[in-house]
Amino acid sequence: MAGSRTSCSPSADPKVEKTDEVVTTGVLASLQNFLRKCLIAVLSYGPMPKHIAFIMDGNRRYAKFRSIQQGAGHRVGFSALIASLMYCYEMGVKYITVYAFSIDNFKRDPSEVQSLMELMEEKINELLDNRSVINKINCKINFWGNLDLLCEPVRLAAQKLMASTAGNTGLVFSVCMPYNSTSEIVNAVNEVCAERREMLQIEHAGDCNGYAANNGVHSEISVADLDRHMYSAGCPDPDIVIRTSGETRLSNFLLWQTTFSHLQNPDPLWPEFSFRHLVWAILQYQRAYPYLEQSRNLAKKQM
Amino acid sequence: MKSVFSLCVQMSRPSIILKFILGLLWGIIHLAISLFNLWSLLIYNIECYLISSGLLWKYRDLHLDRLKYLAIVVASKEAKNNMKIRQLLCWLSTIGVKYVCLYDIEGILKKSFEPAMNGLRDGKAGEYLDIGASVNYSHCGHKEMVIEWLSGSDGKEGIAKAANLLCSTYFSENTHGNGKREPTFTEADMASALKAVGCGGPEPDLLLMYGPARCHLGFPAWRLRYTEIMHMGPLKSMKYGAIVKALYNFSKKYQNYGKLGFQL
């Protein structure tokens, strides 16, 4: 942890930013880069997570404490997200999932919902226009959730971004919006049911007697069937779930996928979440890793 | 600087020395964390001792009115420790908790406790809480407490069972129309299907996790939405003061959307 603090301190020091000597800043920046890479190299000696999920909590509180506009809090939160994404990429974490907007968030003040939607539309369009970030990390972006609940421009932008990054093979970045876990499960049940109906219809068409067999023909719906129809299909379960601002509940986020995930609740608000917090989270995960792995293997054996 | 580093990595990647140094540094970092953890554990233990001896005033007066239902998740290895579980239940009933749900993924608790409690089964309490397996527990001679035992099979498998029920209802309703209507189940349908297959039940307000890591181990998803999850450390070193502290912290929580908050 001490190492992580020293590696971050140059960026946290406001004096450095103020200095006019470009050379000094350049040297400091590359020194900071070097230290960060060293630290990541040390960290990678232990088991590294493949998938980290974030509940980005605390943007509004951040705005309140800093006495800035609520919307500005969300904007700082977005920069924190991009920074975390880049750090995770450097650490070799392949999957990142974030809880951007809960279905329950629609109950918030309409003006806040509106400004959040505008922010999302703006940021998605920015990503669509300026593809350097996406191309650099060859990032595939997914949107998990009931997109029909979004207003038209945001939905179209999200679908466009998904389609344009679908072929990328690097980091997989999943944005849960508007999402909650119970609706994901119900959606999976609906899809499994529709799939079964189609199978039945094909069988029915092939059967000249028209014998409607709705029982016994197909096996029972299994957990694996539901797994296949979750938004997260094809993506490993998260190794770490980080909820910032010290809150201890999951708030209906990935309940199905987090059976053996290490749940962490660090104190900083989401806009304050930085590299050292991420390093600390991974160190904590490495300590819990033997137990989590053992439980996972035990469960697999019993299946 | 960057190129020097990459050169350094490239050159010595196969070398054992670099790996050794990385391993050493990694070990030192984790050793430092262990020492730090040891120190904070000491502080925590002193605090728990002070709480259980009643020396800290703020913990004396616990408000449990918001805690309707408490869940305890125990790691598989520790679930075999019957004595500790009994002790834990005893403490909870002393504190005044009314409804408790005990969970472990393999169902060890269910197997070892349910048969013993069969004689005490109380139908009324079960009906009130919509739970299949519940008993009244007054072992310690304190106030009565309703207990429910859950295992991993009540989680994802329960949802799969409910999905089967929903699907078969859908097919039986749509056989004549050749099933043209898309299945559109809602969360409420799912909740009632879960209840019908015996996997329903109230959502705990607080979940205490006993085990080496903070991890819910597959606690039924439908009952975990807004539950506060608190990690209590290994069961073998459980403390009365720690439970009091957790309940106190819970009573200070505020939620935007869950049962604890005011709906916006």
PDB file of N, CA and C in Angstrom, chain A residues 22-99:
ATOM      1  N   VAL A  22       7.677  22.733 -18.223  1.00  0.00           N
ATOM      2  CA  VAL A  22       7.109  21.573 -18.902  1.00  0.00           C
ATOM      3  C   VAL A  22       8.009  20.348 -18.756  1.00  0.00           C
ATOM      4  N   VAL A  23       9.306  20.615 -18.779  1.00  0.00           N
ATOM      5  CA  VAL A  23      10.264  19.512 -18.703  1.00  0.00           C
ATOM      6  C   VAL A  23      10.097  18.737 -17.403  1.00  0.00           C
ATOM      7  N   THR A  24      10.006  19.513 -16.305  1.00  0.00           N
ATOM      8  CA  THR A  24       9.867  18.878 -15.005  1.00  0.00           C
ATOM      9  C   THR A  24       8.610  18.023 -14.950  1.00  0.00           C
ATOM     10  N   THR A  25       7.517  18.577 -15.456  1.00  0.00           N
ATOM     11  CA  THR A  25       6.256  17.834 -15.426  1.00  0.00           C
ATOM     12  C   THR A  25       6.387  16.562 -16.259  1.00  0.00           C
ATOM     13  N   GLY A  26       7.042  16.715 -17.420  1.00  0.00           N
ATOM     14  CA  GLY A  26       7.231  15.561 -18.296  1.00  0.00           C
ATOM     15  C   GLY A  26       8.011  14.461 -17.607  1.00  0.00           C
ATOM     16  N   VAL A  27       9.076  14.846 -16.937  1.00  0.00           N
ATOM     17  CA  VAL A  27       9.910  13.859 -16.235  1.00  0.00           C
ATOM     18  C   VAL A  27       9.102  13.222 -15.112  1.00  0.00           C
ATOM     19  N   LEU A  28       8.393  14.076 -14.371  1.00  0.00           N
ATOM     20  CA  LEU A  28       7.589  13.554 -13.259  1.00  0.00           C
ATOM     21  C   LEU A  28       6.523  12.595 -13.757  1.00  0.00           C
ATOM     22  N   ALA A  29       5.903  12.973 -14.882  1.00  0.00           N
ATOM     23  CA  ALA A  29       4.840  12.126 -15.422  1.00  0.00           C
ATOM     24  C   ALA A  29       5.396  10.761 -15.829  1.00  0.00           C
ATOM     25  N   SER A  30       6.588  10.784 -16.473  1.00  0.00           N
ATOM     26  CA  SER A  30       7.116   9.485 -16.901  1.00  0.00           C
ATOM     27  C   SER A  30       7.615   8.680 -15.704  1.00  0.00           C
ATOM     28  N   LEU A  31       8.109   9.406 -14.680  1.00  0.00           N
ATOM     29  CA  LEU A  31       8.521   8.710 -13.457  1.00  0.00           C
ATOM     30  C   LEU A  31       7.307   8.049 -12.806  1.00  0.00           C
ATOM     31  N   GLN A  32       6.211   8.798 -12.811  1.00  0.00           N
ATOM     32  CA  GLN A  32       4.969   8.286 -12.226  1.00  0.00           C
ATOM     33  C   GLN A  32       4.494   7.055 -12.997  1.00  0.00           C
ATOM     34  N   ASN A  33       4.602   7.157 -14.325  1.00  0.00           N
ATOM     35  CA  ASN A  33       4.229   6.030 -15.183  1.00  0.00           C
ATOM     36  C   ASN A  33       5.061   4.803 -14.867  1.00  0.00           C
ATOM     37  N   PHE A  34       6.375   5.072 -14.725  1.00  0.00           N
ATOM     38  CA  PHE A  34       7.314   3.983 -14.465  1.00  0.00           C
ATOM     39  C   PHE A  34       6.985   3.305 -13.132  1.00  0.00           C
ATOM     40  N   LEU A  35       6.762   4.130 -12.096  1.00  0.00           N
ATOM     41  CA  LEU A  35       6.455   3.575 -10.777  1.00  0.00           C
ATOM     42  C   LEU A  35       5.159   2.769 -10.809  1.00  0.00           C
ATOM     43  N   ARG A  36       4.190   3.303 -11.567  1.00  0.00           N
ATOM     44  CA  ARG A  36       2.903   2.609 -11.659  1.00  0.00           C
ATOM     45  C   ARG A  36       3.084   1.233 -12.304  1.00  0.00           C
ATOM     46  N   LYS A  37       3.908   1.215 -13.358  1.00  0.00           N
ATOM     47  CA  LYS A  37       4.125  -0.062 -14.044  1.00  0.00           C
ATOM     48  C   LYS A  37       4.859  -1.047 -13.149  1.00  0.00           C
ATOM     49  N   CYS A  38       5.827  -0.515 -12.363  1.00  0.00           N
ATOM     50  CA  CYS A  38       6.552  -1.380 -11.421  1.00  0.00           C
ATOM     51  C   CYS A  38       5.574  -1.989 -10.421  1.00  0.00           C
ATOM     52  N   LEU A  39       4.730  -1.127  -9.899  1.00  0.00           N
ATOM     53  CA  LEU A  39       3.776  -1.595  -8.893  1.00  0.00           C
ATOM     54  C   LEU A  39       2.845  -2.662  -9.481  1.00  0.00           C
ATOM     55  N   ILE A  40       2.390  -2.423 -10.714  1.00  0.00           N
ATOM     56  CA  ILE A  40       1.511  -3.401 -11.361  1.00  0.00           C
ATOM     57  C   ILE A  40       2.249  -4.723 -11.563  1.00  0.00           C
ATOM     58  N   ALA A  41       3.551  -4.617 -11.912  1.00  0.00           N
ATOM     59  CA  ALA A  41       4.349  -5.830 -12.104  1.00  0.00           C
ATOM     60  C   ALA A  41       4.431  -6.630 -10.800  1.00  0.00           C
ATOM     61  N   VAL A  42       4.634  -5.917  -9.677  1.00  0.00           N
ATOM     62  CA  VAL A  42       4.705  -6.598  -8.377  1.00  0.00           C
ATOM     63  C   VAL A  42       3.359  -7.240  -8.048  1.00  0.00           C
ATOM     64  N   LEU A  43       2.297  -6.461  -8.287  1.00  0.00           N
ATOM     65  CA  LEU A  43       0.943  -6.923  -7.977  1.00  0.00           C
ATOM     66  C   LEU A  43       0.589  -8.175  -8.784  1.00  0.00           C
ATOM     67  N   SER A  44       1.055  -8.179 -10.055  1.00  0.00           N
ATOM     68  CA  SER A  44       0.703  -9.289 -10.951  1.00  0.00           C
ATOM     69  C   SER A  44       1.395 -10.584 -10.552  1.00  0.00           C
ATOM     70  N   TYR A  45       2.304 -10.511  -9.588  1.00  0.00           N
ATOM     71  CA  TYR A  45       2.926 -11.747  -9.113  1.00  0.00           C
ATOM     72  C   TYR A  45       1.875 -12.643  -8.454  1.00  0.00           C
ATOM     73  N   GLY A  46       0.914 -12.036  -7.813  1.00  0.00           N
ATOM     74  CA  GLY A  46      -0.168 -12.785  -7.161  1.00  0.00           C
ATOM     75  C   GLY A  46      -1.314 -13.005  -8.135  1.00  0.00           C
ATOM     76  N   PRO A  47      -2.388 -13.670  -7.696  1.00  0.00           N
ATOM     77  CA  PRO A  47      -3.543 -13.884  -8.575  1.00  0.00           C
ATOM     78  C   PRO A  47      -4.234 -12.564  -8.908  1.00  0.00           C
ATOM     79  N   MET A  48      -4.496 -12.336 -10.184  1.00  0.00           N
ATOM     80  CA  MET A  48      -5.159 -11.095 -10.602  1.00  0.00           C
ATOM     81  C   MET A  48      -6.609 -11.383 -10.979  1.00  0.00           C
ATOM     82  N   PRO A  49      -7.522 -10.449 -10.701  1.00  0.00           N
ATOM     83  CA  PRO A  49      -8.927 -10.663 -11.086  1.00  0.00           C
ATOM     84  C   PRO A  49      -9.093 -10.564 -12.601  1.00  0.00           C
ATOM     85  N   LYS A  50     -10.040 -11.341 -13.121  1.00  0.00           N
ATOM     86  CA  LYS A  50     -10.336 -11.247 -14.556  1.00  0.00           C
ATOM     87  C   LYS A  50     -11.466 -10.262 -14.800  1.00  0.00           C
ATOM     88  N   HIS A  51     -12.335 -10.163 -13.826  1.00  0.00           N
ATOM     89  CA  HIS A  51     -13.542  -9.361 -14.002  1.00  0.00           C
ATOM     90  C   HIS A  51     -13.788  -8.535 -12.733  1.00  0.00           C
ATOM     91  N   ILE A  52     -13.859  -7.225 -12.888  1.00  0.00           N
ATOM     92  CA  ILE A  52     -14.188  -6.363 -11.745  1.00  0.00           C
ATOM     93  C   ILE A  52     -15.494  -5.628 -12.056  1.00  0.00           C
ATOM     94  N   ALA A  53     -16.396  -5.618 -11.105  1.00  0.00           N
ATOM     95  CA  ALA A  53     -17.658  -4.889 -11.273  1.00  0.00           C
ATOM     96  C   ALA A  53     -17.684  -3.719 -10.289  1.00  0.00           C
ATOM     97  N   PHE A  54     -18.155  -2.579 -10.758  1.00  0.00           N
ATOM     98  CA  PHE A  54     -18.204  -1.388  -9.907  1.00  0.00           C
ATOM     99  C   PHE A  54     -19.641  -0.907  -9.725  1.00  0.00           C
ATOM    100  N   ILE A  55     -19.990  -0.564  -8.499  1.00  0.00           N
ATOM    101  CA  ILE A  55     -21.228   0.184  -8.266  1.00  0.00           C
ATOM    102  C   ILE A  55     -20.761   1.602  -7.983  1.00  0.00           C
ATOM    103  N   MET A  56     -21.010   2.481  -8.935  1.00  0.00           N
ATOM    104  CA  MET A  56     -20.430   3.831  -8.853  1.00  0.00           C
ATOM    105  C   MET A  56     -21.295   4.725  -7.974  1.00  0.00           C
ATOM    106  N   ASP A  57     -21.142   4.562  -6.688  1.00  0.00           N
ATOM    107  CA  ASP A  57     -22.005   5.252  -5.737  1.00  0.00           C
ATOM    108  C   ASP A  57     -21.292   6.488  -5.180  1.00  0.00           C
ATOM    109  N   GLY A  58     -22.042   7.551  -4.969  1.00  0.00           N
ATOM    110  CA  GLY A  58     -21.484   8.709  -4.264  1.00  0.00           C
ATOM    111  C   GLY A  58     -21.278   9.957  -5.108  1.00  0.00           C
ATOM    112  N   ASN A  59     -21.744   9.955  -6.372  1.00  0.00           N
ATOM    113  CA  ASN A  59     -21.557  11.146  -7.218  1.00  0.00           C
ATOM    114  C   ASN A  59     -22.322  12.349  -6.671  1.00  0.00           C
ATOM    115  N   ARG A  60     -23.543  12.089  -6.210  1.00  0.00           N
ATOM    116  CA  ARG A  60     -24.361  13.200  -5.702  1.00  0.00           C
ATOM    117  C   ARG A  60     -23.798  13.738  -4.398  1.00  0.00           C
ATOM    118  N   ARG A  61     -23.340  12.799  -3.538  1.00  0.00           N
ATOM    119  CA  ARG A  61     -22.766  13.232  -2.262  1.00  0.00           C
ATOM    120  C   ARG A  61     -21.498  14.044  -2.489  1.00  0.00           C
ATOM    121  N   TYR A  62     -20.735  13.612  -3.499  1.00  0.00           N
ATOM    122  CA  TYR A  62     -19.506  14.338  -3.843  1.00  0.00           C
ATOM    123  C   TYR A  62     -19.840  15.783  -4.217  1.00  0.00           C
ATOM    124  N   ALA A  63     -20.877  15.929  -5.063  1.00  0.00           N
ATOM    125  CA  ALA A  63     -21.281  17.270  -5.494  1.00  0.00           C
ATOM    126  C   ALA A  63     -21.747  18.096  -4.292  1.00  0.00           C
ATOM    127  N   LYS A  64     -22.437  17.434  -3.377  1.00  0.00           N
ATOM    128  CA  LYS A  64     -22.978  18.129  -2.208  1.00  0.00           C
ATOM    129  C   LYS A  64     -21.852  18.613  -1.294  1.00  0.00           C
ATOM    130  N   PHE A  65     -20.874  17.720  -1.052  1.00  0.00           N
ATOM    131  CA  PHE A  65     -19.763  18.089  -0.168  1.00  0.00           C
ATOM    132  C   PHE A  65     -18.919  19.201  -0.782  1.00  0.00           C
ATOM    133  N   ARG A  66     -18.772  19.163  -2.094  1.00  0.00           N
ATOM    134  CA  ARG A  66     -17.939  20.174  -2.750  1.00  0.00           C
ATOM    135  C   ARG A  66     -18.745  21.419  -3.114  1.00  0.00           C
ATOM    136  N   SER A  67     -20.022  21.405  -2.770  1.00  0.00           N
ATOM    137  CA  SER A  67     -20.941  22.495  -3.132  1.00  0.00           C
ATOM    138  C   SER A  67     -20.880  22.824  -4.619  1.00  0.00           C
ATOM    139  N   ILE A  68     -20.877  21.814  -5.445  1.00  0.00           N
ATOM    140  CA  ILE A  68     -20.980  22.053  -6.882  1.00  0.00           C
ATOM    141  C   ILE A  68     -22.315  21.476  -7.352  1.00  0.00           C
ATOM    142  N   GLN A  69     -22.661  21.752  -8.590  1.00  0.00           N
ATOM    143  CA  GLN A  69     -23.942  21.278  -9.114  1.00  0.00           C
ATOM    144  C   GLN A  69     -23.967  19.751  -9.152  1.00  0.00           C
ATOM    145  N   GLN A  70     -25.195  19.208  -9.006  1.00  0.00           N
ATOM    146  CA  GLN A  70     -25.320  17.753  -8.984  1.00  0.00           C
ATOM    147  C   GLN A  70     -24.785  17.121 -10.272  1.00  0.00           C
ATOM    148  N   GLY A  71     -25.115  17.748 -11.405  1.00  0.00           N
ATOM    149  CA  GLY A  71     -24.682  17.223 -12.696  1.00  0.00           C
ATOM    150  C   GLY A  71     -23.168  17.162 -12.790  1.00  0.00           C
ATOM    151  N   ALA A  72     -22.511  18.157 -12.165  1.00  0.00           N
ATOM    152  CA  ALA A  72     -21.048  18.198 -12.209  1.00  0.00           C
ATOM    153  C   ALA A  72     -20.460  16.987 -11.486  1.00  0.00           C
ATOM    154  N   GLY A  73     -21.122  16.546 -10.413  1.00  0.00           N
ATOM    155  CA  GLY A  73     -20.681  15.352  -9.688  1.00  0.00           C
ATOM    156  C   GLY A  73     -20.650  14.148 -10.598  1.00  0.00           C
ATOM    157  N   HIS A  74     -21.700  13.991 -11.413  1.00  0.00           N
ATOM    158  CA  HIS A  74     -21.765  12.868 -12.339  1.00  0.00           C
ATOM    159  C   HIS A  74     -20.664  12.970 -13.387  1.00  0.00           C
ATOM    160  N   ARG A  75     -20.348  14.214 -13.792  1.00  0.00           N
ATOM    161  CA  ARG A  75     -19.290  14.401 -14.786  1.00  0.00           C
ATOM    162  C   ARG A  75     -17.931  13.994 -14.240  1.00  0.00           C
ATOM    163  N   VAL A  76     -17.648  14.403 -12.984  1.00  0.00           N
ATOM    164  CA  VAL A  76     -16.377  14.000 -12.369  1.00  0.00           C
ATOM    165  C   VAL A  76     -16.362  12.471 -12.239  1.00  0.00           C
ATOM    166  N   GLY A  77     -17.529  11.922 -11.928  1.00  0.00           N
ATOM    167  CA  GLY A  77     -17.655  10.463 -11.834  1.00  0.00           C
ATOM    168  C   GLY A  77     -17.307   9.785 -13.143  1.00  0.00           C
ATOM    169  N   PHE A  78     -17.708  10.407 -14.247  1.00  0.00           N
ATOM    170  CA  PHE A  78     -17.407   9.809 -15.554  1.00  0.00           C
ATOM    171  C   PHE A  78     -15.899   9.795 -15.811  1.00  0.00           C
ATOM    172  N   SER A  79     -15.206  10.897 -15.432  1.00  0.00           N
ATOM    173  CA  SER A  79     -13.746  10.894 -15.628  1.00  0.00           C
ATOM    174  C   SER A  79     -13.096   9.836 -14.750  1.00  0.00           C
ATOM    175  N   ALA A  80     -13.627   9.663 -13.529  1.00  0.00           N
ATOM    176  CA  ALA A  80     -13.077   8.633 -12.646  1.00  0.00           C
ATOM    177  C   ALA A  80     -13.252   7.256 -13.283  1.00  0.00           C
ATOM    178  N   LEU A  81     -14.378   7.076 -13.974  1.00  0.00           N
ATOM    179  CA  LEU A  81     -14.651   5.794 -14.623  1.00  0.00           C
ATOM    180  C   LEU A  81     -13.634   5.528 -15.732  1.00  0.00           C
ATOM    181  N   ILE A  82     -13.378   6.554 -16.574  1.00  0.00           N
ATOM    182  CA  ILE A  82     -12.427   6.366 -17.675  1.00  0.00           C
ATOM    183  C   ILE A  82     -11.034   6.072 -17.114  1.00  0.00           C
ATOM    184  N   ALA A  83     -10.659   6.794 -16.023  1.00  0.00           N
ATOM    185  CA  ALA A  83      -9.347   6.558 -15.414  1.00  0.00           C
ATOM    186  C   ALA A  83      -9.249   5.119 -14.899  1.00  0.00           C
ATOM    187  N   SER A  84     -10.299   4.652 -14.192  1.00  0.00           N
ATOM    188  CA  SER A  84     -10.283   3.293 -13.657  1.00  0.00           C
ATOM    189  C   SER A  84     -10.198   2.271 -14.776  1.00  0.00           C
ATOM    190  N   LEU A  85     -10.897   2.574 -15.867  1.00  0.00           N
ATOM    191  CA  LEU A  85     -10.913   1.674 -17.022  1.00  0.00           C
ATOM    192  C   LEU A  85      -9.495   1.513 -17.572  1.00  0.00           C
ATOM    193  N   MET A  86      -8.774   2.629 -17.676  1.00  0.00           N
ATOM    194  CA  MET A  86      -7.414   2.573 -18.209  1.00  0.00           C
ATOM    195  C   MET A  86      -6.486   1.813 -17.245  1.00  0.00           C
ATOM    196  N   TYR A  87      -6.648   2.061 -15.948  1.00  0.00           N
ATOM    197  CA  TYR A  87      -5.803   1.345 -14.978  1.00  0.00           C
ATOM    198  C   TYR A  87      -6.066  -0.160 -15.041  1.00  0.00           C
ATOM    199  N   CYS A  88      -7.352  -0.521 -15.142  1.00  0.00           N
ATOM    200  CA  CYS A  88      -7.694  -1.943 -15.212  1.00  0.00           C
ATOM    201  C   CYS A  88      -7.084  -2.560 -16.459  1.00  0.00           C
ATOM    202  N   TYR A  89      -7.111  -1.794 -17.550  1.00  0.00           N
ATOM    203  CA  TYR A  89      -6.539  -2.278 -18.802  1.00  0.00           C
ATOM    204  C   TYR A  89      -5.039  -2.539 -18.617  1.00  0.00           C
ATOM    205  N   GLU A  90      -4.352  -1.580 -17.946  1.00  0.00           N
ATOM    206  CA  GLU A  90      -2.916  -1.749 -17.701  1.00  0.00           C
ATOM    207  C   GLU A  90      -2.635  -2.968 -16.840  1.00  0.00           C
ATOM    208  N   MET A  91      -3.575  -3.262 -15.938  1.00  0.00           N
ATOM    209  CA  MET A  91      -3.379  -4.392 -15.024  1.00  0.00           C
ATOM    210  C   MET A  91      -3.746  -5.718 -15.674  1.00  0.00           C
ATOM    211  N   GLY A  92      -4.308  -5.652 -16.856  1.00  0.00           N
ATOM    212  CA  GLY A  92      -4.648  -6.886 -17.557  1.00  0.00           C
ATOM    213  C   GLY A  92      -5.992  -7.462 -17.150  1.00  0.00           C
ATOM    214  N   VAL A  93      -6.857  -6.637 -16.535  1.00  0.00           N
ATOM    215  CA  VAL A  93      -8.211  -7.098 -16.205  1.00  0.00           C
ATOM    216  C   VAL A  93      -9.014  -7.086 -17.504  1.00  0.00           C
ATOM    217  N   LYS A  94      -9.606  -8.227 -17.853  1.00  0.00           N
ATOM    218  CA  LYS A  94     -10.221  -8.313 -19.188  1.00  0.00           C
ATOM    219  C   LYS A  94     -11.661  -7.779 -19.213  1.00  0.00           C
ATOM    220  N   TYR A  95     -12.377  -7.962 -18.109  1.00  0.00           N
ATOM    221  CA  TYR A  95     -13.796  -7.577 -18.084  1.00  0.00           C
ATOM    222  C   TYR A  95     -14.065  -6.532 -17.001  1.00  0.00           C
ATOM    223  N   ILE A  96     -14.730  -5.458 -17.397  1.00  0.00           N
ATOM    224  CA  ILE A  96     -15.143  -4.433 -16.431  1.00  0.00           C
ATOM    225  C   ILE A  96     -16.649  -4.245 -16.597  1.00  0.00           C
ATOM    226  N   THR A  97     -17.363  -4.259 -15.488  1.00  0.00           N
ATOM    227  CA  THR A  97     -18.804  -4.016 -15.553  1.00  0.00           C
ATOM    228  C   THR A  97     -19.138  -2.888 -14.584  1.00  0.00           C
ATOM    229  N   VAL A  98     -19.944  -1.952 -15.031  1.00  0.00           N
ATOM    230  CA  VAL A  98     -20.319  -0.865 -14.116  1.00  0.00           C
ATOM    231  C   VAL A  98     -21.841  -0.716 -14.053  1.00  0.00           C
ATOM    232  N   TYR A  99     -22.312  -0.361 -12.854  1.00  0.00           N
ATOM    233  CA  TYR A  99     -23.736  -0.121 -12.631  1.00  0.00           C
ATOM    234  C   TYR A  99     -23.949   1.371 -12.871  1.00  0.00           C
TER     235      TYR A  99
END
